[in-house]
XYZ file of N, CA, C and O in Angstrom:
412
model
N 17.450 -40.915 0.445
C 16.721 -39.695 0.770
C 15.583 -39.539 -0.234
O 15.793 -39.652 -1.434
N 14.372 -39.287 0.284
C 13.243 -39.116 -0.611
C 13.211 -37.695 -1.177
O 13.978 -36.816 -0.781
N 12.304 -37.474 -2.119
C 12.227 -36.198 -2.830
C 11.947 -35.029 -1.897
O 12.608 -33.987 -1.970
N 10.984 -35.181 -1.003
C 10.641 -34.085 -0.078
C 11.823 -33.712 0.813
O 12.065 -32.541 1.062
N 12.538 -34.709 1.299
C 13.705 -34.436 2.144
C 14.779 -33.699 1.355
O 15.428 -32.785 1.867
N 14.962 -34.061 0.082
C 15.954 -33.389 -0.749
C 15.561 -31.941 -1.014
O 16.395 -31.038 -0.950
N 14.283 -31.695 -1.282
C 13.811 -30.322 -1.504
C 13.989 -29.496 -0.239
O 14.437 -28.342 -0.291
N 13.656 -30.051 0.905
C 13.834 -29.334 2.177
C 15.298 -28.973 2.387
O 15.623 -27.855 2.806
N 16.193 -29.885 2.070
C 17.629 -29.612 2.195
C 18.064 -28.520 1.215
O 18.807 -27.610 1.581
N 17.581 -28.593 -0.013
C 17.908 -27.565 -1.016
C 17.409 -26.193 -0.577
O 18.101 -25.190 -0.743
N 16.189 -26.134 -0.010
C 15.644 -24.861 0.472
C 16.507 -24.282 1.581
O 16.724 -23.077 1.643
N 16.978 -25.138 2.480
C 17.842 -24.677 3.570
C 19.113 -24.035 3.024
O 19.547 -22.997 3.502
N 19.713 -24.650 2.013
C 20.931 -24.106 1.415
C 20.630 -22.783 0.715
O 21.342 -21.798 0.878
N 19.552 -22.737 -0.065
C 19.160 -21.536 -0.800
C 18.969 -20.351 0.129
O 19.321 -19.222 -0.197
N 18.420 -20.606 1.333
C 18.096 -19.529 2.257
C 19.173 -19.288 3.314
O 18.915 -18.631 4.316
N 20.387 -19.771 3.088
C 21.502 -19.480 3.987
C 22.148 -18.160 3.585
O 22.265 -17.843 2.403
N 22.611 -17.418 4.580
C 23.284 -16.142 4.294
C 24.556 -16.336 3.484
O 24.963 -15.456 2.749
N 25.197 -17.489 3.625
C 26.428 -17.738 2.862
C 26.125 -18.043 1.401
O 27.035 -18.078 0.584
N 24.872 -18.263 1.068
C 24.486 -18.534 -0.321
C 23.777 -17.310 -0.907
O 24.401 -16.432 -1.446
N 22.456 -17.237 -0.771
C 21.688 -16.181 -1.428
C 20.913 -15.287 -0.467
O 20.571 -14.169 -0.812
N 20.574 -15.783 0.691
C 19.684 -15.055 1.598
C 20.374 -13.889 2.299
O 21.587 -13.905 2.507
N 19.563 -12.908 2.635
C 19.991 -11.755 3.424
C 18.894 -11.480 4.448
O 17.728 -11.795 4.199
N 19.242 -10.874 5.581
C 18.196 -10.550 6.549
C 17.373 -9.346 6.078
O 17.918 -8.353 5.611
N 16.058 -9.477 6.157
C 15.136 -8.388 5.827
C 14.065 -8.346 6.895
O 13.706 -9.366 7.487
N 13.530 -7.161 7.116
C 12.458 -6.963 8.092
C 11.120 -7.186 7.385
O 10.729 -6.406 6.516
N 10.425 -8.283 7.744
C 9.151 -8.633 7.128
C 8.051 -8.544 8.176
O 8.025 -9.327 9.124
N 7.168 -7.576 8.008
C 6.071 -7.364 8.961
C 6.559 -7.359 10.405
O 5.967 -7.959 11.292
N 7.686 -6.668 10.644
C 8.190 -6.478 11.997
C 9.150 -7.537 12.501
O 9.665 -7.424 13.608
N 9.415 -8.574 11.725
C 10.323 -9.642 12.151
C 11.487 -9.741 11.166
O 11.284 -9.764 9.957
N 12.715 -9.820 11.691
C 13.884 -9.997 10.827
C 13.981 -11.467 10.431
O 14.005 -12.356 11.278
N 14.007 -11.687 9.112
C 13.969 -13.037 8.552
C 15.006 -13.142 7.444
O 15.151 -12.220 6.635
N 15.730 -14.266 7.393
C 16.612 -14.529 6.259
C 15.742 -14.953 5.077
O 14.934 -15.887 5.174
N 15.897 -14.246 3.958
C 15.095 -14.520 2.772
C 15.851 -14.018 1.545
O 16.892 -13.391 1.660
N 15.301 -14.296 0.385
C 15.874 -13.811 -0.867
C 14.892 -12.796 -1.443
O 13.725 -13.124 -1.688
N 15.353 -11.566 -1.636
C 14.527 -10.478 -2.161
C 15.197 -9.945 -3.411
O 16.346 -9.499 -3.366
N 14.488 -10.010 -4.531
C 15.046 -9.608 -5.819
C 14.209 -8.474 -6.387
O 12.992 -8.603 -6.515
N 14.870 -7.368 -6.714
C 14.191 -6.269 -7.412
C 14.118 -6.625 -8.886
O 15.134 -6.929 -9.510
N 12.931 -6.590 -9.448
C 12.726 -6.915 -10.856
C 12.825 -5.645 -11.685
O 11.847 -5.166 -12.240
N 14.035 -5.105 -11.757
C 14.238 -3.848 -12.480
C 13.929 -4.043 -13.954
O 14.235 -5.064 -14.537
N 13.308 -3.041 -14.515
C 12.960 -3.092 -15.923
C 11.616 -3.765 -16.176
O 11.141 -3.799 -17.283
N 11.019 -4.336 -15.127
C 9.717 -4.965 -15.268
C 8.687 -4.110 -14.542
O 8.359 -4.343 -13.394
N 8.209 -3.099 -15.201
C 7.263 -2.173 -14.585
C 5.871 -2.775 -14.583
O 5.436 -3.366 -15.558
N 5.190 -2.623 -13.471
C 3.825 -3.133 -13.366
C 2.824 -2.182 -14.005
O 1.749 -2.585 -14.370
N 3.168 -0.923 -14.103
C 2.258 0.055 -14.681
C 2.638 1.444 -14.251
O 3.251 1.630 -13.223
N 2.284 2.409 -15.041
C 2.617 3.796 -14.745
C 1.743 4.335 -13.621
O 0.567 4.024 -13.540
N 2.327 5.104 -12.744
C 1.572 5.816 -11.714
C 1.296 7.231 -12.171
O 0.170 7.676 -12.228
N 2.374 7.942 -12.465
C 2.253 9.324 -12.911
C 3.588 9.728 -13.533
O 4.403 8.881 -13.861
N 3.839 11.001 -13.665
C 5.045 11.495 -14.323
C 6.324 11.211 -13.533
O 7.386 11.123 -14.098
N 6.223 11.062 -12.217
C 7.441 10.943 -11.406
C 7.612 9.579 -10.745
O 8.592 9.353 -10.059
N 6.692 8.660 -10.957
C 6.824 7.380 -10.272
C 6.276 6.231 -11.085
O 5.667 6.416 -12.120
N 6.532 5.015 -10.607
C 6.022 3.816 -11.246
C 5.858 2.728 -10.193
O 6.270 2.885 -9.051
N 5.257 1.637 -10.562
C 5.101 0.515 -9.651
C 6.248 -0.464 -9.878
O 6.350 -1.067 -10.939
N 7.113 -0.598 -8.900
C 8.233 -1.521 -8.985
C 7.808 -2.876 -8.441
O 7.054 -2.951 -7.476
N 8.266 -3.946 -9.065
C 7.954 -5.275 -8.571
C 9.196 -5.918 -7.973
O 10.325 -5.627 -8.370
N 8.952 -6.785 -6.987
C 10.020 -7.516 -6.313
C 9.539 -8.952 -6.126
O 8.344 -9.200 -5.990
N 10.490 -9.873 -6.089
C 10.183 -11.263 -5.791
C 10.816 -11.615 -4.453
O 12.001 -11.355 -4.241
N 10.022 -12.187 -3.567
C 10.472 -12.559 -2.234
C 10.316 -14.064 -2.069
O 9.231 -14.603 -2.291
N 11.408 -14.744 -1.684
C 11.374 -16.174 -1.374
C 11.741 -16.338 0.087
O 12.766 -15.813 0.537
N 10.901 -17.082 0.828
C 11.082 -17.187 2.275
C 10.470 -18.495 2.779
O 9.527 -19.018 2.185
N 11.028 -19.006 3.868
C 10.430 -20.157 4.538
C 9.146 -19.697 5.215
O 9.158 -18.759 6.011
N 8.039 -20.342 4.884
C 6.725 -19.910 5.370
C 6.659 -19.840 6.893
O 6.092 -18.912 7.458
N 7.258 -20.788 7.571
C 7.172 -20.858 9.037
C 7.845 -19.678 9.727
O 7.564 -19.398 10.889
N 8.718 -18.953 9.026
C 9.437 -17.831 9.628
C 8.640 -16.530 9.617
O 9.004 -15.577 10.309
N 7.575 -16.469 8.838
C 6.795 -15.228 8.740
C 5.881 -15.059 9.950
O 5.291 -16.030 10.427
N 5.742 -13.818 10.430
C 4.846 -13.580 11.560
C 3.375 -13.827 11.219
O 2.577 -14.184 12.068
N 3.000 -13.644 9.946
C 1.643 -13.941 9.490
C 1.701 -14.286 8.007
O 2.622 -13.868 7.296
N 0.741 -15.067 7.556
C 0.729 -15.490 6.157
C 0.253 -14.345 5.268
O -0.813 -13.753 5.521
N 1.016 -14.012 4.232
C 0.602 -12.946 3.313
C -0.674 -13.328 2.549
O -0.952 -14.507 2.339
N -1.415 -12.309 2.138
C -2.663 -12.499 1.405
C -2.594 -11.653 0.138
O -2.236 -10.470 0.191
N -2.944 -12.254 -1.000
C -2.943 -11.528 -2.269
C -3.871 -10.323 -2.163
O -4.989 -10.429 -1.684
N -3.354 -9.169 -2.606
C -4.124 -7.929 -2.581
C -3.976 -7.138 -1.296
O -4.426 -6.001 -1.215
N -3.353 -7.730 -0.295
C -3.165 -7.057 0.996
C -1.758 -6.476 1.093
O -0.864 -6.798 0.325
N -1.567 -5.628 2.091
C -0.290 -4.953 2.310
C 0.635 -5.793 3.177
O 0.190 -6.462 4.108
N 1.919 -5.713 2.864
C 2.967 -6.370 3.637
C 4.125 -5.383 3.765
O 4.473 -4.717 2.793
N 4.683 -5.274 4.955
C 5.815 -4.381 5.167
C 7.120 -5.144 4.927
O 7.321 -6.224 5.480
N 7.968 -4.583 4.076
C 9.288 -5.153 3.793
C 10.305 -4.043 4.002
O 10.280 -3.036 3.300
N 11.177 -4.230 4.986
C 12.195 -3.226 5.317
C 11.567 -1.844 5.510
O 12.041 -0.843 4.986
N 10.462 -1.826 6.240
C 9.731 -0.597 6.588
C 9.141 0.128 5.387
O 8.861 1.323 5.457
N 8.941 -0.588 4.270
C 8.264 -0.037 3.098
C 7.011 -0.869 2.833
O 7.040 -2.097 2.906
N 5.929 -0.184 2.510
C 4.671 -0.863 2.248
C 4.664 -1.467 0.839
O 4.985 -0.792 -0.136
N 4.325 -2.741 0.756
C 4.221 -3.468 -0.507
C 2.844 -4.109 -0.583
O 2.271 -4.465 0.433
N 2.355 -4.311 -1.798
C 1.121 -5.046 -2.015
C 1.483 -6.412 -2.594
O 2.306 -6.502 -3.507
N 0.865 -7.459 -2.067
C 1.114 -8.820 -2.555
C 0.304 -9.019 -3.840
O -0.921 -8.986 -3.822
N 1.017 -9.212 -4.964
C 0.355 -9.415 -6.256
C 0.099 -10.882 -6.535
O -0.888 -11.247 -7.163
N 1.044 -11.729 -6.121
C 0.942 -13.154 -6.390
C 1.637 -13.907 -5.272
O 2.541 -13.371 -4.629
N 1.239 -15.148 -5.079
C 1.779 -15.959 -4.004
C 1.760 -17.416 -4.438
O 0.749 -17.898 -4.935
N 2.895 -18.086 -4.273
C 2.909 -19.522 -4.509
C 3.569 -20.201 -3.320
O 4.462 -19.641 -2.678
N 3.093 -21.393 -3.018
C 3.559 -22.126 -1.851
C 3.929 -23.528 -2.296
O 3.141 -24.196 -2.963
N 5.125 -23.973 -1.922
C 5.560 -25.326 -2.245
C 6.519 -25.817 -1.174
O 7.562 -25.203 -0.927
N 6.141 -26.891 -0.519
C 6.994 -27.579 0.449
C 7.611 -26.659 1.487
O 8.813 -26.691 1.745
N 6.764 -25.788 2.052
C 7.219 -24.924 3.131
C 7.857 -23.621 2.694
O 8.217 -22.790 3.516
N 7.992 -23.419 1.394
C 8.604 -22.206 0.859
C 7.533 -21.359 0.188
O 6.681 -21.869 -0.531
N 7.555 -20.061 0.475
C 6.661 -19.114 -0.185
C 7.457 -18.271 -1.166
O 8.569 -17.827 -0.860
N 6.882 -18.047 -2.331
C 7.439 -17.107 -3.296
C 6.348 -16.098 -3.585
O 5.249 -16.469 -3.997
N 6.664 -14.827 -3.304
C 5.687 -13.758 -3.464
C 6.150 -12.767 -4.519
O 7.347 -12.475 -4.609
N 5.214 -12.254 -5.276
C 5.471 -11.116 -6.148
C 4.843 -9.918 -5.455
O 3.659 -9.930 -5.128
N 5.669 -8.913 -5.203
C 5.254 -7.718 -4.474
C 5.374 -6.504 -5.369
O 6.189 -6.473 -6.297
N 4.582 -5.491 -5.088
C 4.710 -4.228 -5.814
C 4.729 -3.085 -4.803
O 4.162 -3.188 -3.731
N 5.412 -2.022 -5.194
C 5.472 -0.825 -4.344
C 5.646 0.371 -5.261
O 6.215 0.275 -6.356
N 5.179 1.505 -4.808
C 5.391 2.737 -5.549
C 6.854 3.126 -5.418
O 7.454 3.003 -4.354
N 7.451 3.563 -6.505
C 8.868 3.963 -6.499
C 9.044 5.180 -7.380
O 8.268 5.412 -8.312
N 10.076 5.959 -7.108
C 10.373 7.112 -7.962
C 11.330 6.680 -9.044
O 12.049 5.706 -8.914
N 11.326 7.421 -10.112
C 12.198 7.090 -11.260
C 13.632 7.430 -10.962
O 14.014 8.223 -10.232
């Protein structure tokens, strides 16, 4: 098995519900993905009652209804998020998202 085939197999395991993935609604489509809240890593203060929370989303690129764009809005579980960063490797996307949250 070559390297690319092994990575593809590893990605499939990583994104299985029996391993790490859970179903989430991404821009109107339910997709198995890994969504991690980065608690304690504040992006910046908003005001006295809120802050910008960051999340990391890992997903198979082909499953998304549209490709995310840095600086644009993406809906995750019916909440608006802004894409801060995006990396793509062998069919897998890893996004850093931010959203306003209350303390």
